[in-house]
Short mmCIF file of C-alpha atoms in Angstrom, two decimals:
data_model
loop_
_atom_site.label_atom_id
_atom_site.label_comp_id
_atom_site.label_asym_id
_atom_site.label_seq_id
_atom_site.Cartn_x
_atom_site.Cartn_y
_atom_site.Cartn_z
CA MET A 155 84.29 121.73 11.09
CA MET A 156 86.30 119.95 13.71
CA ASP A 157 85.53 116.31 14.44
CA VAL A 158 84.68 116.78 18.11
CA ASP A 159 84.17 113.08 18.72
CA GLY A 160 87.49 112.26 17.09
CA LEU A 161 89.44 114.73 19.22
CA ARG A 162 87.61 113.71 22.38
CA ALA A 163 88.52 110.09 21.67
CA GLU A 164 92.16 111.14 21.22
CA VAL A 165 92.06 113.00 24.54
CA GLU A 166 90.60 109.97 26.30
CA ALA A 167 93.12 107.63 24.70
CA ALA A 168 95.96 109.84 25.93
CA GLY A 169 94.62 109.60 29.49
CA PHE A 170 93.58 113.26 29.69
CA GLY A 171 89.83 112.74 29.95
CA HIS A 172 89.77 113.78 33.62
CA LEU A 173 91.17 117.22 32.88
CA GLY A 174 89.13 120.39 32.46
CA PHE A 175 88.66 121.11 28.75
CA LEU A 176 86.13 122.18 26.13
CA ILE A 177 86.20 121.11 22.50
CA GLY A 178 84.45 123.29 19.97
CA ASN A 179 82.52 125.49 22.40
CA THR A 180 84.45 128.74 22.75
CA SER A 181 81.65 130.64 24.51
CA LEU A 182 80.80 128.43 27.49
CA PRO A 183 82.45 130.06 30.58
CA VAL A 184 83.69 126.91 32.34
CA PRO A 185 86.21 127.88 35.08
CA GLY A 186 89.74 126.58 34.51
CA ALA A 187 88.95 124.96 31.17
CA HIS A 188 91.42 124.54 28.31
CA VAL A 189 89.50 125.37 25.16
CA ILE A 190 89.88 124.64 21.46
CA GLY A 191 87.52 125.83 18.75
CA GLN A 192 86.86 128.53 16.19
CA ILE A 193 86.12 132.22 16.68
CA ASP A 194 85.00 134.05 13.56
CA GLY A 195 86.37 131.19 11.46
CA VAL A 196 89.82 131.27 13.09
CA TRP A 197 91.13 128.28 15.05
CA VAL A 198 92.09 129.20 18.61
CA THR A 199 93.19 127.68 21.88
CA PHE A 200 92.92 129.45 25.22
CA LEU A 201 92.45 129.00 28.95
CA ARG A 202 89.62 130.25 31.13
CA ASP A 203 90.41 131.53 34.61
CA GLU A 204 88.73 130.61 37.90
CA ARG A 205 85.83 132.92 37.03
CA GLY A 206 85.37 131.36 33.62
CA LEU A 207 86.78 134.40 31.82
CA VAL A 208 89.28 134.11 28.95
CA GLU A 209 92.88 134.63 30.02
CA GLU A 210 93.91 136.92 27.18
CA LEU A 211 97.60 136.03 27.36
CA THR A 212 96.75 132.38 26.66
CA LEU A 213 94.65 133.09 23.58
CA VAL A 214 96.51 131.83 20.51
CA GLU A 215 95.29 131.90 16.91
CA HIS A 216 96.32 129.01 14.68
CA PRO A 217 96.63 128.84 10.89
CA ASP A 218 94.68 125.59 10.67
CA GLU A 219 92.93 122.86 12.60
CA ARG A 220 95.97 120.58 12.76
CA SER A 221 98.19 123.13 14.51
CA ALA A 222 95.38 124.02 16.93
CA VAL A 223 94.87 120.36 17.86
CA THR A 224 98.63 119.86 18.29
CA GLU A 225 98.83 122.84 20.66
CA PHE A 226 95.69 121.77 22.52
CA MET A 227 97.07 118.27 23.14
CA SER A 228 100.38 119.75 24.26
CA GLN A 229 98.56 121.96 26.78
CA LEU A 230 96.63 119.00 28.17
CA ARG A 231 99.82 116.97 28.38
CA ASN A 232 101.51 119.71 30.39
CA LEU A 233 98.45 120.07 32.61
CA ALA A 234 98.44 116.33 33.31
CA ARG A 235 102.11 116.49 34.27
CA LEU A 236 101.47 119.43 36.59
CA GLU A 237 98.62 117.64 38.33
CA GLU A 238 100.73 114.53 38.67
CA LEU A 239 103.58 116.61 40.05
CA ARG A 240 101.33 118.47 42.45
CA ALA A 241 100.14 115.18 43.93
CA VAL A 242 103.72 114.09 44.56
CA LEU A 243 104.80 117.47 45.91
CA GLU A 244 102.08 117.33 48.53
CA ALA A 245 104.53 115.19 50.47
CA GLU A 246 106.00 117.68 52.93
CA SER A 247 109.46 116.21 52.41
CA LEU A 248 109.65 117.69 48.92
CA LEU A 249 108.72 121.18 50.00
CA ARG A 250 110.95 121.89 52.99
CA LEU A 251 113.17 124.90 52.40
CA ASP A 252 115.46 124.03 55.30
CA HIS A 253 116.60 120.75 53.78
CA VAL A 254 118.12 121.98 50.52
CA ILE A 255 121.65 120.60 50.22
CA ASP A 256 123.99 119.76 47.39
CA GLY A 257 122.81 116.87 45.25
CA ASP A 258 124.82 113.67 45.16
CA TYR A 259 125.84 112.14 41.83
CA THR A 260 126.45 108.71 43.35
CA ARG A 261 127.12 106.14 40.64
CA GLY A 262 126.49 108.84 38.07
CA SER A 263 129.58 110.96 38.50
CA THR A 264 131.90 109.49 35.92
CA ALA A 265 134.01 111.21 33.31
CA SER A 266 131.75 109.92 30.59
CA SER A 267 128.63 111.23 32.31
CA ARG A 268 130.02 114.76 32.34
CA ARG A 269 130.80 114.91 28.65
CA SER A 270 128.63 116.80 26.20
CA MET A 271 125.42 114.86 25.65
CA THR A 272 124.24 113.55 22.31
CA ASP A 273 120.72 112.63 21.29
CA ASP A 274 121.53 108.99 21.98
CA ASP A 275 122.60 109.36 25.60
CA SER A 276 120.56 112.33 26.82
CA ASN A 277 118.06 110.13 28.65
CA THR A 278 120.41 107.84 30.58
CA LEU A 279 121.43 107.72 34.21
CA ALA A 280 125.04 108.40 33.21
CA SER A 281 124.06 111.66 31.53
CA LEU A 282 121.72 112.75 34.32
CA PRO A 283 124.28 114.69 36.41
CA ASN A 284 125.11 116.79 33.38
CA ARG A 285 121.45 117.44 32.64
CA VAL A 286 120.77 118.38 36.26
CA ASN A 287 123.61 120.91 36.15
CA GLN A 288 122.46 122.34 32.83
CA LEU A 289 119.01 122.91 34.30
CA GLY A 290 120.49 124.66 37.34
CA LEU A 291 119.09 122.09 39.76
CA GLY A 292 122.33 120.82 41.27
CA HIS A 293 121.71 122.54 44.61
CA LEU A 294 118.68 120.42 45.46
CA ASN A 295 118.55 117.41 47.76
CA PHE A 296 118.74 114.28 45.59
CA LEU A 297 120.60 111.03 44.99
CA ILE A 298 121.30 109.57 41.55
CA GLY A 299 121.67 105.81 41.27
CA ASP A 300 121.93 105.30 45.03
CA GLY A 301 118.91 103.50 46.43
CA GLU A 302 120.56 102.65 49.74
CA THR A 303 121.74 105.89 51.35
CA GLN A 304 119.10 107.02 53.83
CA ARG A 305 119.48 110.76 53.41
CA PRO A 306 116.54 112.65 54.94
CA TYR A 307 114.24 114.46 52.50
CA ALA A 308 116.13 113.30 49.39
CA LEU A 309 114.57 112.65 46.00
CA VAL A 310 116.13 109.43 44.67
CA ILE A 311 116.36 107.72 41.30
CA ALA A 312 117.68 104.17 41.24
CA GLN A 313 117.34 100.76 39.66
CA GLY A 314 116.33 97.90 41.95
CA GLU A 315 115.00 94.37 41.70
CA GLY A 316 111.61 95.72 40.71
CA GLY A 317 113.01 97.93 37.95
CA TRP A 318 113.50 101.68 37.68
CA SER A 319 111.96 103.99 40.26
CA THR A 320 112.04 107.42 41.87
CA PHE A 321 111.16 107.84 45.50
CA VAL A 322 111.31 110.22 48.43
CA ARG A 323 113.00 109.84 51.81
CA ASP A 324 111.25 111.10 54.93
CA GLU A 325 112.78 112.92 57.92
CA ARG A 326 114.30 109.64 59.15
CA GLY A 327 115.77 108.79 55.76
CA LEU A 328 113.20 106.06 55.15
CA THR A 329 111.31 105.64 51.88
CA ARG A 330 107.93 107.31 51.80
CA VAL A 331 105.59 104.77 50.25
CA LYS A 332 103.42 107.47 48.69
CA GLY A 333 106.50 108.99 47.10
CA VAL A 334 107.49 105.88 45.12
CA ARG A 335 107.01 105.95 41.36
CA THR A 336 107.98 103.09 39.05
CA TYR A 337 108.93 103.29 35.37
CA PRO A 338 109.14 100.77 32.53
CA ASP A 339 112.67 101.76 31.53
CA GLU A 340 115.67 103.98 32.26
CA ARG A 341 114.68 106.70 29.82
CA SER A 342 111.25 107.30 31.33
CA ALA A 343 112.69 107.15 34.86
CA VAL A 344 115.23 109.86 34.01
CA GLU A 345 112.58 112.10 32.50
CA GLY A 346 110.26 111.52 35.46
CA PHE A 347 113.07 112.37 37.88
CA LEU A 348 113.83 115.63 36.07
CA VAL A 349 110.16 116.64 36.07
CA LEU A 350 109.98 116.07 39.83
CA LEU A 351 113.26 117.86 40.50
CA ASP A 352 112.19 120.82 38.41
CA GLY A 353 108.90 120.94 40.27
CA ILE A 354 110.69 120.97 43.61
CA ALA A 355 112.82 123.88 42.45
CA LEU A 356 109.74 125.79 41.31
CA VAL A 357 107.89 125.29 44.57
CA LYS A 358 110.92 126.33 46.61
CA ARG A 359 111.40 129.43 44.48
CA LEU A 360 107.77 130.45 44.83
CA ARG A 361 107.94 129.94 48.58
CA SER A 362 111.09 132.02 48.81
CA GLU A 363 109.50 134.81 46.79
CA ALA A 364 106.39 134.72 48.98
CA ALA A 365 108.55 134.92 52.12
CA ALA A 366 110.52 137.83 50.67
CA GLU A 367 107.32 139.74 49.91
CA LYS A 368 106.20 139.34 53.50
CA ASP A 369 109.47 140.89 54.70
CA VAL A 370 109.05 143.97 52.50
#
C-alpha cells in the first residue's frame, strides 16, 4: 500500500499543501481534487470536476506506484503554477487585448542570442528572444533586459540592483507593485518570464475565441 503520510509530507515540502488533492481515497467526491490511489489494484491518477465527478479524460492508469506518484506531483506542480499565474494575470494590464504590440528584444537582440540554443544557454537572457520566437509569443507586449523604458502594459524582465525580476507596467508606463516578482538567479527569472508570457497568450486567445463565438 502507498505510504500516505510519506507522500503528504512530500507534497507539503514542495509547497503544494494548499492545493486540492486526495491521496489514497479514490471514492470521495471532492470537487476539483487531484487524486492518486488504487482502483481494483491498479494505480491511477485523475481529476474530479466541480461536481466531484471523475473527469474521464484525466484518468490515467500507471504500471506502478512510483510512476503514479511522479505524475501526481507533476500535476500538482502544474496546478501551483497555474494558480500563481492566475493571481498575476488578475492585473488588468496583462489581459488587455487592445495593447498587444510587437515585443522588444532590448539588450537581448544580439547575433549570439539568435543562434540555435544548447542545453547550456537555453535559460539565459541572451537566448530568451530565440525562445520567445520558438514559442510563437513574439507578438506580445514585453521588454527583455530593459527595466527603464516605460512602455504601457508591458511585461518586463530585467536585472537591477535588487537582482533579477519580472514586472508589469500600468497604463502610464509605471511599474505595478503587485506585478513585481523577484528571482534568485537569471535562469529562474527567464523561466518565470516565459510562464507569464505564455499565460498572457493563453488568456488573450481564450478571450478572442469567446468574442468570436458571440459574433456568430
